[in-house]
mmCIF file of C-alpha atoms in Angstrom:
data_model
loop_
_atom_site.group_PDB
_atom_site.id
_atom_site.type_symbol
_atom_site.label_atom_id
_atom_site.label_comp_id
_atom_site.label_asym_id
_atom_site.label_seq_id
_atom_site.Cartn_x
_atom_site.Cartn_y
_atom_site.Cartn_z
ATOM 1 C CA UNK A 1177 -61.464 29.308 51.679
ATOM 2 C CA UNK A 1178 -58.009 29.685 50.142
ATOM 3 C CA UNK A 1179 -55.081 29.014 52.393
ATOM 4 C CA UNK A 1180 -51.612 30.236 51.498
ATOM 5 C CA UNK A 1181 -49.310 27.284 51.966
ATOM 6 C CA UNK A 1182 -45.619 27.854 52.594
ATOM 7 C CA UNK A 1183 -43.279 26.912 49.764
ATOM 8 C CA UNK A 1184 -41.934 23.351 49.931
ATOM 9 C CA UNK A 1185 -38.565 23.091 51.615
ATOM 10 C CA UNK A 1186 -35.572 22.805 49.334
ATOM 11 C CA UNK A 1187 -34.102 19.295 49.220
ATOM 12 C CA UNK A 1188 -31.205 18.711 51.511
ATOM 13 C CA UNK A 1189 -27.921 18.477 49.604
ATOM 14 C CA UNK A 1190 -26.443 15.001 49.423
ATOM 15 C CA UNK A 1191 -23.658 14.492 51.916
ATOM 16 C CA UNK A 1192 -20.335 12.797 51.389
ATOM 17 C CA UNK A 1193 -19.032 10.221 53.926
ATOM 18 C CA UNK A 1194 -17.117 13.047 55.577
ATOM 19 C CA UNK A 1195 -20.382 14.861 56.305
ATOM 20 C CA UNK A 1196 -19.702 17.701 53.853
ATOM 21 C CA UNK A 1197 -22.188 18.426 51.038
ATOM 22 C CA UNK A 1198 -21.303 17.338 47.530
ATOM 23 C CA UNK A 1199 -19.926 20.033 45.267
ATOM 24 C CA UNK A 1200 -21.606 20.736 41.933
ATOM 25 C CA UNK A 1201 -19.098 20.115 39.180
ATOM 26 C CA UNK A 1202 -19.542 21.817 35.808
ATOM 27 C CA UNK A 1203 -18.600 20.023 32.629
ATOM 28 C CA UNK A 1204 -15.364 21.451 31.179
ATOM 29 C CA UNK A 1205 -15.946 23.809 28.255
ATOM 30 C CA UNK A 1206 -14.051 21.576 25.813
ATOM 31 C CA UNK A 1207 -16.473 18.719 26.587
ATOM 32 C CA UNK A 1208 -19.689 20.729 26.226
ATOM 33 C CA UNK A 1209 -21.736 19.950 23.118
ATOM 34 C CA UNK A 1210 -23.033 23.059 21.413
ATOM 35 C CA UNK A 1211 -26.198 22.355 19.484
ATOM 36 C CA UNK A 1212 -26.020 23.121 15.747
ATOM 37 C CA UNK A 1213 -27.631 26.292 14.533
ATOM 38 C CA UNK A 1214 -29.132 26.606 11.032
ATOM 39 C CA UNK A 1215 -27.650 29.292 8.836
ATOM 40 C CA UNK A 1216 -29.937 32.317 8.706
ATOM 41 C CA UNK A 1217 -31.820 33.096 5.499
ATOM 42 C CA UNK A 1218 -31.685 36.595 3.955
ATOM 43 C CA UNK A 1219 -32.006 39.630 4.665
ATOM 44 C CA UNK A 1220 -28.763 40.024 2.802
ATOM 45 C CA UNK A 1221 -26.056 42.646 2.516
ATOM 46 C CA UNK A 1222 -24.174 43.367 -0.690
ATOM 47 C CA UNK A 1223 -20.406 43.268 -0.307
ATOM 48 C CA UNK A 1224 -17.473 43.541 -2.699
ATOM 49 C CA UNK A 1225 -15.926 40.131 -3.358
ATOM 50 C CA UNK A 1226 -12.280 41.156 -3.822
ATOM 51 C CA UNK A 1227 -10.430 43.028 -1.038
ATOM 52 C CA UNK A 1228 -9.966 46.708 -1.940
ATOM 53 C CA UNK A 1229 -6.446 48.108 -1.255
ATOM 54 C CA UNK A 1230 -6.297 51.209 0.961
ATOM 55 C CA UNK A 1231 -4.542 53.283 -1.733
ATOM 56 C CA UNK A 1232 -7.181 52.533 -4.337
ATOM 57 C CA UNK A 1233 -8.934 55.611 -5.697
ATOM 58 C CA UNK A 1234 -12.710 55.692 -5.260
ATOM 59 C CA UNK A 1235 -13.337 56.277 -8.988
ATOM 60 C CA UNK A 1236 -12.451 53.266 -11.185
ATOM 61 C CA UNK A 1237 -10.569 53.602 -14.443
ATOM 62 C CA UNK A 1238 -12.657 54.059 -17.607
ATOM 63 C CA UNK A 1239 -11.963 50.551 -18.937
ATOM 64 C CA UNK A 1240 -11.638 48.709 -15.639
ATOM 65 C CA UNK A 1241 -13.664 45.480 -15.436
ATOM 66 C CA UNK A 1242 -16.825 45.732 -13.353
ATOM 67 C CA UNK A 1243 -16.399 44.896 -9.697
ATOM 68 C CA UNK A 1244 -18.134 41.628 -8.849
ATOM 69 C CA UNK A 1245 -20.749 41.987 -6.137
ATOM 70 C CA UNK A 1246 -21.487 39.172 -3.710
ATOM 71 C CA UNK A 1247 -24.428 38.618 -1.388
ATOM 72 C CA UNK A 1248 -23.684 38.062 2.270
ATOM 73 C CA UNK A 1249 -26.119 36.728 4.866
ATOM 74 C CA UNK A 1250 -26.134 37.825 8.474
ATOM 75 C CA UNK A 1251 -24.068 35.489 10.713
ATOM 76 C CA UNK A 1252 -25.770 32.986 12.990
ATOM 77 C CA UNK A 1253 -24.979 32.779 16.708
ATOM 78 C CA UNK A 1254 -21.758 30.879 15.936
ATOM 79 C CA UNK A 1255 -20.526 33.578 13.568
ATOM 80 C CA UNK A 1256 -21.059 31.462 10.415
ATOM 81 C CA UNK A 1257 -22.514 33.069 7.305
ATOM 82 C CA UNK A 1258 -22.877 32.517 3.557
ATOM 83 C CA UNK A 1259 -21.503 34.518 0.654
ATOM 84 C CA UNK A 1260 -23.415 34.014 -2.614
ATOM 85 C CA UNK A 1261 -22.128 35.012 -6.077
ATOM 86 C CA UNK A 1262 -25.627 36.362 -6.844
ATOM 87 C CA UNK A 1263 -28.940 36.633 -4.983
ATOM 88 C CA UNK A 1264 -30.253 33.084 -4.499
ATOM 89 C CA UNK A 1265 -33.737 32.255 -5.732
ATOM 90 C CA UNK A 1266 -34.251 29.718 -2.937
ATOM 91 C CA UNK A 1267 -32.507 28.554 0.229
ATOM 92 C CA UNK A 1268 -33.312 25.005 1.461
ATOM 93 C CA UNK A 1269 -31.446 25.719 4.715
ATOM 94 C CA UNK A 1270 -34.093 28.268 5.682
ATOM 95 C CA UNK A 1271 -36.587 25.491 6.480
ATOM 96 C CA UNK A 1272 -34.182 23.334 8.520
ATOM 97 C CA UNK A 1273 -35.009 22.709 12.170
ATOM 98 C CA UNK A 1274 -32.929 21.399 15.046
ATOM 99 C CA UNK A 1275 -34.567 17.990 14.541
ATOM 100 C CA UNK A 1276 -33.352 17.921 10.927
ATOM 101 C CA UNK A 1277 -29.804 18.685 12.061
ATOM 102 C CA UNK A 1278 -29.641 16.202 14.929
ATOM 103 C CA UNK A 1279 -31.796 13.187 14.160
ATOM 104 C CA UNK A 1280 -32.063 10.556 11.447
ATOM 105 C CA UNK A 1281 -35.391 9.305 10.156
ATOM 106 C CA UNK A 1282 -36.169 5.622 10.507
ATOM 107 C CA UNK A 1283 -35.339 3.427 7.554
ATOM 108 C CA UNK A 1284 -38.084 2.895 5.004
ATOM 109 C CA UNK A 1285 -38.676 -0.683 3.980
ATOM 110 C CA UNK A 1286 -38.660 -1.301 0.239
ATOM 111 C CA UNK A 1287 -41.505 -3.400 -1.087
ATOM 112 C CA UNK A 1288 -40.342 -6.812 -2.295
ATOM 113 C CA UNK A 1289 -42.142 -9.355 -4.474
ATOM 114 C CA UNK A 1290 -44.170 -12.031 -2.760
ATOM 115 C CA UNK A 1291 -41.674 -14.870 -2.373
ATOM 116 C CA UNK A 1292 -41.280 -17.382 0.447
ATOM 117 C CA UNK A 1293 -38.661 -16.411 2.972
ATOM 118 C CA UNK A 1294 -36.516 -19.425 2.067
ATOM 119 C CA UNK A 1295 -36.294 -18.488 -1.646
ATOM 120 C CA UNK A 1296 -34.386 -19.621 -3.748
ATOM 121 C CA UNK A 1297 -34.121 -22.905 -1.824
ATOM 122 C CA UNK A 1298 -36.723 -25.643 -2.163
ATOM 123 C CA UNK A 1299 -37.933 -25.576 1.417
ATOM 124 C CA UNK A 1300 -37.323 -24.084 4.837
ATOM 125 C CA UNK A 1301 -35.239 -27.028 6.092
ATOM 126 C CA UNK A 1302 -32.639 -26.631 3.333
ATOM 127 C CA UNK A 1303 -32.608 -22.863 3.842
ATOM 128 C CA UNK A 1304 -31.885 -23.219 7.552
ATOM 129 C CA UNK A 1305 -29.122 -25.713 6.917
ATOM 130 C CA UNK A 1306 -27.486 -23.486 4.271
ATOM 131 C CA UNK A 1307 -27.821 -20.467 6.545
ATOM 132 C CA UNK A 1308 -25.993 -22.351 9.273
ATOM 133 C CA UNK A 1309 -23.239 -23.326 6.808
ATOM 134 C CA UNK A 1310 -22.834 -19.847 5.315
ATOM 135 C CA UNK A 1311 -22.337 -18.264 8.726
ATOM 136 C CA UNK A 1312 -19.032 -20.162 8.850
ATOM 137 C CA UNK A 1313 -19.597 -22.392 11.860
ATOM 138 C CA UNK A 1314 -16.713 -24.611 12.960
ATOM 139 C CA UNK A 1315 -16.460 -27.800 15.019
ATOM 140 C CA UNK A 1316 -17.065 -26.102 18.335
ATOM 141 C CA UNK A 1317 -19.588 -26.490 21.137
ATOM 142 C CA UNK A 1318 -21.332 -23.297 20.052
ATOM 143 C CA UNK A 1319 -21.530 -24.593 16.498
ATOM 144 C CA UNK A 1320 -23.102 -27.866 17.618
ATOM 145 C CA UNK A 1321 -25.613 -26.022 19.800
ATOM 146 C CA UNK A 1322 -26.518 -23.776 16.876
ATOM 147 C CA UNK A 1323 -27.020 -26.760 14.557
ATOM 148 C CA UNK A 1324 -29.308 -28.502 17.042
ATOM 149 C CA UNK A 1325 -31.275 -25.478 18.249
ATOM 150 C CA UNK A 1326 -31.428 -23.191 15.183
ATOM 151 C CA UNK A 1327 -31.682 -25.824 12.430
ATOM 152 C CA UNK A 1328 -32.824 -29.267 13.598
ATOM 153 C CA UNK A 1329 -34.764 -27.929 16.573
ATOM 154 C CA UNK A 1330 -36.599 -25.165 14.698
ATOM 155 C CA UNK A 1331 -40.238 -25.200 15.828
ATOM 156 C CA UNK A 1332 -41.940 -22.686 13.546
ATOM 157 C CA UNK A 1333 -45.589 -23.566 13.095
ATOM 158 C CA UNK A 1334 -45.536 -22.879 9.349
ATOM 159 C CA UNK A 1335 -42.058 -24.110 8.404
ATOM 160 C CA UNK A 1336 -40.637 -26.571 10.936
ATOM 161 C CA UNK A 1337 -37.533 -28.588 10.176
ATOM 162 C CA UNK A 1338 -38.383 -31.865 8.407
ATOM 163 C CA UNK A 1339 -35.661 -34.528 7.952
ATOM 164 C CA UNK A 1340 -37.334 -35.790 4.774
ATOM 165 C CA UNK A 1341 -36.841 -32.349 3.185
ATOM 166 C CA UNK A 1342 -33.076 -32.795 3.098
ATOM 167 C CA UNK A 1343 -33.032 -36.273 1.549
ATOM 168 C CA UNK A 1344 -30.178 -36.536 -0.971
ATOM 169 C CA UNK A 1345 -28.919 -33.127 0.175
ATOM 170 C CA UNK A 1346 -25.890 -31.667 -1.662
ATOM 171 C CA UNK A 1347 -24.220 -28.498 -0.400
ATOM 172 C CA UNK A 1348 -22.461 -28.025 -3.767
ATOM 173 C CA UNK A 1349 -25.784 -28.135 -5.613
ATOM 174 C CA UNK A 1350 -27.376 -25.612 -3.271
ATOM 175 C CA UNK A 1351 -24.456 -23.189 -3.648
ATOM 176 C CA UNK A 1352 -24.743 -23.507 -7.430
ATOM 177 C CA UNK A 1353 -28.439 -22.746 -7.077
ATOM 178 C CA UNK A 1354 -27.566 -19.441 -5.384
ATOM 179 C CA UNK A 1355 -25.002 -18.579 -8.052
ATOM 180 C CA UNK A 1356 -27.457 -19.437 -10.817
ATOM 181 C CA UNK A 1357 -30.246 -17.191 -9.575
ATOM 182 C CA UNK A 1358 -27.787 -14.334 -9.023
ATOM 183 C CA UNK A 1359 -26.334 -14.658 -12.529
ATOM 184 C CA UNK A 1360 -29.501 -15.374 -14.499
ATOM 185 C CA UNK A 1361 -30.251 -12.774 -17.143
ATOM 186 C CA UNK A 1362 -32.983 -10.491 -15.863
ATOM 187 C CA UNK A 1363 -36.354 -10.291 -17.533
ATOM 188 C CA UNK A 1364 -37.755 -7.096 -18.920
ATOM 189 C CA UNK A 1365 -35.948 -4.122 -17.381
ATOM 190 C CA UNK A 1366 -37.926 -1.884 -15.011
ATOM 191 C CA UNK A 1367 -39.559 1.271 -16.272
ATOM 192 C CA UNK A 1368 -36.965 3.829 -17.335
ATOM 193 C CA UNK A 1369 -34.191 1.273 -17.808
ATOM 194 C CA UNK A 1370 -32.738 0.364 -21.179
ATOM 195 C CA UNK A 1371 -30.839 -2.652 -22.434
ATOM 196 C CA UNK A 1372 -27.861 -1.985 -24.697
ATOM 197 C CA UNK A 1373 -24.709 -3.529 -26.123
ATOM 198 C CA UNK A 1374 -21.152 -2.356 -26.788
ATOM 199 C CA UNK A 1375 -18.233 -3.608 -28.879
ATOM 200 C CA UNK A 1376 -14.613 -3.933 -27.784
ATOM 201 C CA UNK A 1377 -11.425 -4.916 -29.628
ATOM 202 C CA UNK A 1378 -9.307 -7.965 -28.757
ATOM 203 C CA UNK A 1379 -5.617 -6.999 -28.817
ATOM 204 C CA UNK A 1380 -2.779 -9.482 -29.183
ATOM 205 C CA UNK A 1381 0.467 -9.478 -27.211
ATOM 206 C CA UNK A 1382 2.304 -11.659 -29.765
ATOM 207 C CA UNK A 1383 1.236 -10.170 -33.084
ATOM 208 C CA UNK A 1384 1.777 -6.689 -34.473
ATOM 209 C CA UNK A 1385 -1.395 -5.370 -36.082
ATOM 210 C CA UNK A 1386 -3.391 -2.195 -36.518
ATOM 211 C CA UNK A 1387 -6.119 -1.647 -33.970
ATOM 212 C CA UNK A 1388 -8.700 -1.480 -36.773
ATOM 213 C CA UNK A 1389 -7.698 -5.008 -37.826
ATOM 214 C CA UNK A 1390 -8.136 -6.538 -34.379
ATOM 215 C CA UNK A 1391 -11.162 -8.819 -33.938
ATOM 216 C CA UNK A 1392 -14.201 -7.297 -32.279
ATOM 217 C CA UNK A 1393 -16.624 -8.830 -29.793
ATOM 218 C CA UNK A 1394 -20.041 -7.573 -28.740
ATOM 219 C CA UNK A 1395 -21.172 -7.517 -25.108
ATOM 220 C CA UNK A 1396 -24.970 -7.592 -24.838
ATOM 221 C CA UNK A 1397 -27.686 -7.181 -22.191
ATOM 222 C CA UNK A 1398 -26.161 -4.152 -20.445
ATOM 223 C CA UNK A 1399 -28.701 -2.455 -18.187
ATOM 224 C CA UNK A 1400 -28.432 1.322 -17.888
ATOM 225 C CA UNK A 1401 -30.421 4.517 -17.479
ATOM 226 C CA UNK A 1402 -29.800 7.664 -19.537
ATOM 227 C CA UNK A 1403 -28.035 10.315 -17.476
ATOM 228 C CA UNK A 1404 -30.630 12.975 -18.294
ATOM 229 C CA UNK A 1405 -33.458 10.728 -17.109
ATOM 230 C CA UNK A 1406 -31.878 10.683 -13.661
ATOM 231 C CA UNK A 1407 -31.497 14.489 -13.764
ATOM 232 C CA UNK A 1408 -35.193 14.876 -14.609
ATOM 233 C CA UNK A 1409 -36.178 12.483 -11.811
ATOM 234 C CA UNK A 1410 -33.993 14.140 -9.184
ATOM 235 C CA UNK A 1411 -34.688 17.804 -9.978
ATOM 236 C CA UNK A 1412 -38.266 17.362 -11.139
ATOM 237 C CA UNK A 1413 -39.533 15.481 -8.096
ATOM 238 C CA UNK A 1414 -39.894 15.981 -4.368
ATOM 239 C CA UNK A 1415 -36.126 15.615 -3.622
ATOM 240 C CA UNK A 1416 -35.618 19.002 -5.297
ATOM 241 C CA UNK A 1417 -37.041 20.746 -2.217
ATOM 242 C CA UNK A 1418 -33.701 20.101 -0.469
ATOM 243 C CA UNK A 1419 -31.471 20.916 -3.463
ATOM 244 C CA UNK A 1420 -29.260 24.008 -3.528
ATOM 245 C CA UNK A 1421 -29.446 25.781 -6.890
ATOM 246 C CA UNK A 1422 -27.022 28.613 -6.053
ATOM 247 C CA UNK A 1423 -23.626 27.634 -4.586
ATOM 248 C CA UNK A 1424 -22.036 29.797 -1.922
ATOM 249 C CA UNK A 1425 -18.884 30.228 0.105
ATOM 250 C CA UNK A 1426 -19.292 29.352 3.779
ATOM 251 C CA UNK A 1427 -17.298 31.510 6.158
ATOM 252 C CA UNK A 1428 -16.777 31.992 9.853
ATOM 253 C CA UNK A 1429 -15.946 35.239 11.593
ATOM 254 C CA UNK A 1430 -13.916 34.446 14.736
ATOM 255 C CA UNK A 1431 -15.032 37.800 16.173
ATOM 256 C CA UNK A 1432 -11.479 38.648 17.239
ATOM 257 C CA UNK A 1433 -11.127 35.633 19.517
ATOM 258 C CA UNK A 1434 -7.435 35.019 20.346
ATOM 259 C CA UNK A 1435 -5.249 33.549 18.982
ATOM 260 C CA UNK A 1436 -7.156 33.729 15.672
ATOM 261 C CA UNK A 1437 -6.335 36.749 13.518
ATOM 262 C CA UNK A 1438 -9.070 39.186 12.592
ATOM 263 C CA UNK A 1439 -10.987 38.417 9.401
ATOM 264 C CA UNK A 1440 -13.022 35.495 8.145
ATOM 265 C CA UNK A 1441 -12.073 31.821 7.926
ATOM 266 C CA UNK A 1442 -13.221 29.659 5.005
ATOM 267 C CA UNK A 1443 -15.266 26.581 5.973
ATOM 268 C CA UNK A 1444 -15.445 23.464 3.816
ATOM 269 C CA UNK A 1445 -17.762 20.486 4.021
ATOM 270 C CA UNK A 1446 -20.462 20.525 1.328
ATOM 271 C CA UNK A 1447 -20.106 20.228 -2.421
ATOM 272 C CA UNK A 1448 -22.365 23.241 -3.011
ATOM 273 C CA UNK A 1449 -20.059 25.377 -0.841
ATOM 274 C CA UNK A 1450 -16.857 24.261 -2.592
ATOM 275 C CA UNK A 1451 -14.653 26.288 -4.924
ATOM 276 C CA UNK A 1452 -15.275 23.704 -7.669
ATOM 277 C CA UNK A 1453 -19.026 24.283 -7.588
ATOM 278 C CA UNK A 1454 -18.586 28.068 -7.433
ATOM 279 C CA UNK A 1455 -16.271 27.982 -10.456
ATOM 280 C CA UNK A 1456 -18.708 25.824 -12.441
ATOM 281 C CA UNK A 1457 -21.514 28.258 -11.538
ATOM 282 C CA UNK A 1458 -19.390 31.206 -12.633
ATOM 283 C CA UNK A 1459 -18.384 29.541 -15.911
ATOM 284 C CA UNK A 1460 -21.895 28.655 -17.061
ATOM 285 C CA UNK A 1461 -23.218 32.115 -16.207
ATOM 286 C CA UNK A 1462 -20.308 33.701 -18.070
ATOM 287 C CA UNK A 1463 -20.930 31.647 -21.212
ATOM 288 C CA UNK A 1464 -24.723 31.825 -20.856
ATOM 289 C CA UNK A 1465 -25.656 35.123 -19.155
ATOM 290 C CA UNK A 1466 -28.316 34.869 -16.495
ATOM 291 C CA UNK A 1467 -31.871 35.427 -17.631
ATOM 292 C CA UNK A 1468 -34.545 36.896 -15.369
ATOM 293 C CA UNK A 1469 -36.956 34.235 -16.627
ATOM 294 C CA UNK A 1470 -34.801 31.080 -16.473
ATOM 295 C CA UNK A 1471 -32.136 30.452 -13.854
ATOM 296 C CA UNK A 1472 -28.908 28.648 -14.775
ATOM 297 C CA UNK A 1473 -28.159 25.799 -12.349
ATOM 298 C CA UNK A 1474 -25.241 23.391 -12.066
ATOM 299 C CA UNK A 1475 -26.426 19.773 -11.765
ATOM 300 C CA UNK A 1476 -23.456 18.417 -9.822
ATOM 301 C CA UNK A 1477 -23.004 14.719 -10.647
ATOM 302 C CA UNK A 1478 -21.176 12.597 -8.078
ATOM 303 C CA UNK A 1479 -20.579 9.035 -9.299
ATOM 304 C CA UNK A 1480 -19.603 5.940 -7.368
ATOM 305 C CA UNK A 1481 -18.843 2.488 -8.743
ATOM 306 C CA UNK A 1482 -17.108 -0.643 -7.550
ATOM 307 C CA UNK A 1483 -17.424 -4.396 -8.004
ATOM 308 C CA UNK A 1484 -19.831 -5.806 -5.427
ATOM 309 C CA UNK A 1485 -20.086 -9.442 -4.347
ATOM 310 C CA UNK A 1486 -23.657 -10.544 -3.796
ATOM 311 C CA UNK A 1487 -22.825 -12.935 -0.961
ATOM 312 C CA UNK A 1488 -20.005 -14.383 1.099
ATOM 313 C CA UNK A 1489 -19.952 -17.501 -1.056
ATOM 314 C CA UNK A 1490 -19.873 -18.345 -4.755
ATOM 315 C CA UNK A 1491 -18.737 -16.040 -7.535
ATOM 316 C CA UNK A 1492 -21.892 -13.998 -8.201
ATOM 317 C CA UNK A 1493 -21.099 -10.286 -8.386
ATOM 318 C CA UNK A 1494 -22.314 -6.994 -9.814
ATOM 319 C CA UNK A 1495 -20.525 -3.818 -10.848
ATOM 320 C CA UNK A 1496 -23.068 -1.039 -10.260
ATOM 321 C CA UNK A 1497 -22.738 2.649 -11.054
ATOM 322 C CA UNK A 1498 -24.528 4.987 -8.633
ATOM 323 C CA UNK A 1499 -25.339 8.651 -9.160
ATOM 324 C CA UNK A 1500 -25.596 11.260 -6.400
ATOM 325 C CA UNK A 1501 -25.947 15.020 -6.721
ATOM 326 C CA UNK A 1502 -23.738 17.563 -4.982
ATOM 327 C CA UNK A 1503 -26.702 19.959 -4.799
ATOM 328 C CA UNK A 1504 -27.918 17.925 -1.809
ATOM 329 C CA UNK A 1505 -26.353 18.012 1.643
ATOM 330 C CA UNK A 1506 -23.997 15.142 2.428
ATOM 331 C CA UNK A 1507 -25.859 14.610 5.708
ATOM 332 C CA UNK A 1508 -28.963 13.775 3.687
ATOM 333 C CA UNK A 1509 -27.131 11.760 1.023
ATOM 334 C CA UNK A 1510 -25.792 9.288 3.606
ATOM 335 C CA UNK A 1511 -29.259 8.471 4.972
ATOM 336 C CA UNK A 1512 -30.653 5.263 3.442
ATOM 337 C CA UNK A 1513 -34.151 6.590 4.118
ATOM 338 C CA UNK A 1514 -33.496 9.631 1.890
ATOM 339 C CA UNK A 1515 -33.156 7.464 -1.248
ATOM 340 C CA UNK A 1516 -30.674 10.048 -2.543
ATOM 341 C CA UNK A 1517 -28.650 7.597 -4.658
ATOM 342 C CA UNK A 1518 -29.805 6.574 -8.125
ATOM 343 C CA UNK A 1519 -28.887 3.312 -9.840
ATOM 344 C CA UNK A 1520 -27.363 4.461 -13.119
ATOM 345 C CA UNK A 1521 -25.931 1.370 -14.829
ATOM 346 C CA UNK A 1522 -24.558 -2.112 -14.269
ATOM 347 C CA UNK A 1523 -21.168 -2.679 -15.854
ATOM 348 C CA UNK A 1524 -20.989 -6.288 -17.088
ATOM 349 C CA UNK A 1525 -18.130 -8.680 -16.574
ATOM 350 C CA UNK A 1526 -16.167 -9.884 -19.586
ATOM 351 C CA UNK A 1527 -18.008 -13.098 -20.608
ATOM 352 C CA UNK A 1528 -16.138 -16.407 -20.709
ATOM 353 C CA UNK A 1529 -17.087 -16.645 -24.388
ATOM 354 C CA UNK A 1530 -14.626 -13.805 -25.075
ATOM 355 C CA UNK A 1531 -11.757 -16.006 -23.894
ATOM 356 C CA UNK A 1532 -12.912 -18.740 -26.271
ATOM 357 C CA UNK A 1533 -13.068 -16.259 -29.160
ATOM 358 C CA UNK A 1534 -9.589 -15.020 -28.290
ATOM 359 C CA UNK A 1535 -8.192 -18.575 -28.311
ATOM 360 C CA UNK A 1536 -9.813 -19.382 -31.654
ATOM 361 C CA UNK A 1537 -8.505 -16.227 -33.321
ATOM 362 C CA UNK A 1538 -4.953 -16.065 -31.939
ATOM 363 C CA UNK A 1539 -4.312 -19.736 -31.174
ATOM 364 C CA UNK A 1540 -3.290 -19.274 -27.531
ATOM 365 C CA UNK A 1541 -4.831 -18.471 -24.170
ATOM 366 C CA UNK A 1542 -5.662 -14.880 -23.238
ATOM 367 C CA UNK A 1543 -2.897 -13.364 -21.049
ATOM 368 C CA UNK A 1544 -3.852 -11.852 -17.724
ATOM 369 C CA UNK A 1545 -2.834 -8.350 -18.810
ATOM 370 C CA UNK A 1546 -5.203 -8.590 -21.794
ATOM 371 C CA UNK A 1547 -8.058 -9.651 -19.509
ATOM 372 C CA UNK A 1548 -7.370 -6.617 -17.311
ATOM 373 C CA UNK A 1549 -7.240 -4.391 -20.406
ATOM 374 C CA UNK A 1550 -10.601 -5.727 -21.669
ATOM 375 C CA UNK A 1551 -12.246 -5.130 -18.313
ATOM 376 C CA UNK A 1552 -11.176 -1.504 -18.424
ATOM 377 C CA UNK A 1553 -12.124 -1.129 -22.101
ATOM 378 C CA UNK A 1554 -15.571 -2.568 -21.404
ATOM 379 C CA UNK A 1555 -16.201 -0.033 -18.653
ATOM 380 C CA UNK A 1556 -15.154 2.865 -20.899
ATOM 381 C CA UNK A 1557 -17.238 1.490 -23.783
ATOM 382 C CA UNK A 1558 -20.353 1.579 -21.598
ATOM 383 C CA UNK A 1559 -19.614 5.211 -20.791
ATOM 384 C CA UNK A 1560 -18.743 6.235 -24.343
ATOM 385 C CA UNK A 1561 -21.457 4.366 -26.238
ATOM 386 C CA UNK A 1562 -24.393 4.216 -23.813
ATOM 387 C CA UNK A 1563 -24.131 7.001 -21.214
ATOM 388 C CA UNK A 1564 -22.394 9.938 -22.926
ATOM 389 C CA UNK A 1565 -25.012 10.250 -25.654
ATOM 390 C CA UNK A 1566 -25.289 13.209 -28.077
ATOM 391 C CA UNK A 1567 -28.373 14.352 -26.158
ATOM 392 C CA UNK A 1568 -26.403 14.478 -22.920
ATOM 393 C CA UNK A 1569 -23.448 16.290 -24.517
ATOM 394 C CA UNK A 1570 -25.871 18.872 -25.937
ATOM 395 C CA UNK A 1571 -27.211 19.465 -22.428
ATOM 396 C CA UNK A 1572 -23.659 19.611 -21.044
ATOM 397 C CA UNK A 1573 -22.626 22.455 -23.368
ATOM 398 C CA UNK A 1574 -25.920 24.330 -23.813
ATOM 399 C CA UNK A 1575 -28.079 23.269 -20.857
ATOM 400 C CA UNK A 1576 -31.473 21.606 -20.710
ATOM 401 C CA UNK A 1577 -34.696 23.219 -19.513
ATOM 402 C CA UNK A 1578 -36.402 21.150 -16.815
ATOM 403 C CA UNK A 1579 -39.487 21.889 -14.744
ATOM 404 C CA UNK A 1580 -38.228 21.522 -11.194
ATOM 405 C CA UNK A 1581 -40.031 20.238 -8.135
ATOM 406 C CA UNK A 1582 -41.203 23.724 -7.149
ATOM 407 C CA UNK A 1583 -42.961 24.264 -10.512
ATOM 408 C CA UNK A 1584 -40.349 26.657 -11.958
ATOM 409 C CA UNK A 1585 -38.402 25.963 -15.137
ATOM 410 C CA UNK A 1586 -34.619 26.094 -14.775
ATOM 411 C CA UNK A 1587 -31.780 25.511 -17.227
ATOM 412 C CA UNK A 1588 -29.613 22.727 -15.856
ATOM 413 C CA UNK A 1589 -25.987 22.227 -16.871
ATOM 414 C CA UNK A 1590 -24.659 18.755 -15.937
ATOM 415 C CA UNK A 1591 -21.150 18.794 -14.505
ATOM 416 C CA UNK A 1592 -19.077 15.844 -13.257
ATOM 417 C CA UNK A 1593 -17.763 16.890 -9.851
ATOM 418 C CA UNK A 1594 -16.503 13.614 -8.358
ATOM 419 C CA UNK A 1595 -16.074 9.996 -9.426
ATOM 420 C CA UNK A 1596 -15.268 7.547 -6.626
ATOM 421 C CA UNK A 1597 -13.944 4.449 -8.340
ATOM 422 C CA UNK A 1598 -11.512 1.577 -8.091
ATOM 423 C CA UNK A 1599 -8.562 0.659 -10.294
ATOM 424 C CA UNK A 1600 -10.379 -0.740 -13.382
ATOM 425 C CA UNK A 1601 -12.119 2.604 -13.988
ATOM 426 C CA UNK A 1602 -8.880 4.586 -14.359
#
């Protein structure tokens, strides 16, 4: 038999020491965190791009240029909407969820070759001792405790500390071992990588001569990838699913909220919603009119390069060039798990042999300003002779047809949008 039970009593409000109930305090509006809201996909509304003056006659002049039509999406709940220069063929934002906007995926571990954990040292005892030294310990109580507990007192079953392993130990020799393995010439380059060489001139600061008469040196074993190979990999694979092929202007309608004036406000934050990307899109479609079969797309290159030390000790260093694409959201590009950056090339350092050649030819040591000049010339030689190939320049001016990750063929036009670099690249 069913018995109707009375509802449970409401909990008694907590009382303050004075005997009065606690008041419920609401978080101030300025401290409330509004969850992000994805931009809505079409349906779209056609709007005129340029503002029309009130005195303008409804019928245009016979030879007036055609009025450009834009495509406007409906605003989301924050009043933000997109304005496209033409109907987009795809919108990666349409599949975004709140989880995509708020959370970061866990880092993916990259497979490494099977090497002992203490590589490149001879054994685990030397590795522990060098690790203790590299961390920069000083003559303190904590340093002594670390030496005894983390190095001498290590009790790993597989690799315990053995005093006989550090017989005839030399810290200088072990540091040289690290520098040697970091500077050894690599073996065969990985698949897709090429090995090239460039030539640079050696100028003199004490002799007047024509540039053509200056001695020339060749820098070999430069690892690089062709620029178009990276374009094919990025746009032809799974990363393309998140790429924007049609740039747009992002705007916000304040909905008449004081003290903001009526009308829209431009929003900036992504490369594919920038005026630079919109202009590049307009230029390529002006020079190469849009085709209903093949879409013209700007492949927005974003380069980054800087000298990178491989460790906190020694002189081993690399000068990598990385490639990113502005077609991808910056919130995805910054995630290590997204693998959105592509290794493009490794700029070499000027070899010591060049200084010897300079001394033999000119009879004096190479000045510092010449060394700086050669470093810059070497970087530009890699760009001019290895990266900016005739094939790439053909694609830059006339486009290249690539089968994208969704199975459709598009005509991609590479454009250099940003280059984040340090002084030597200027």
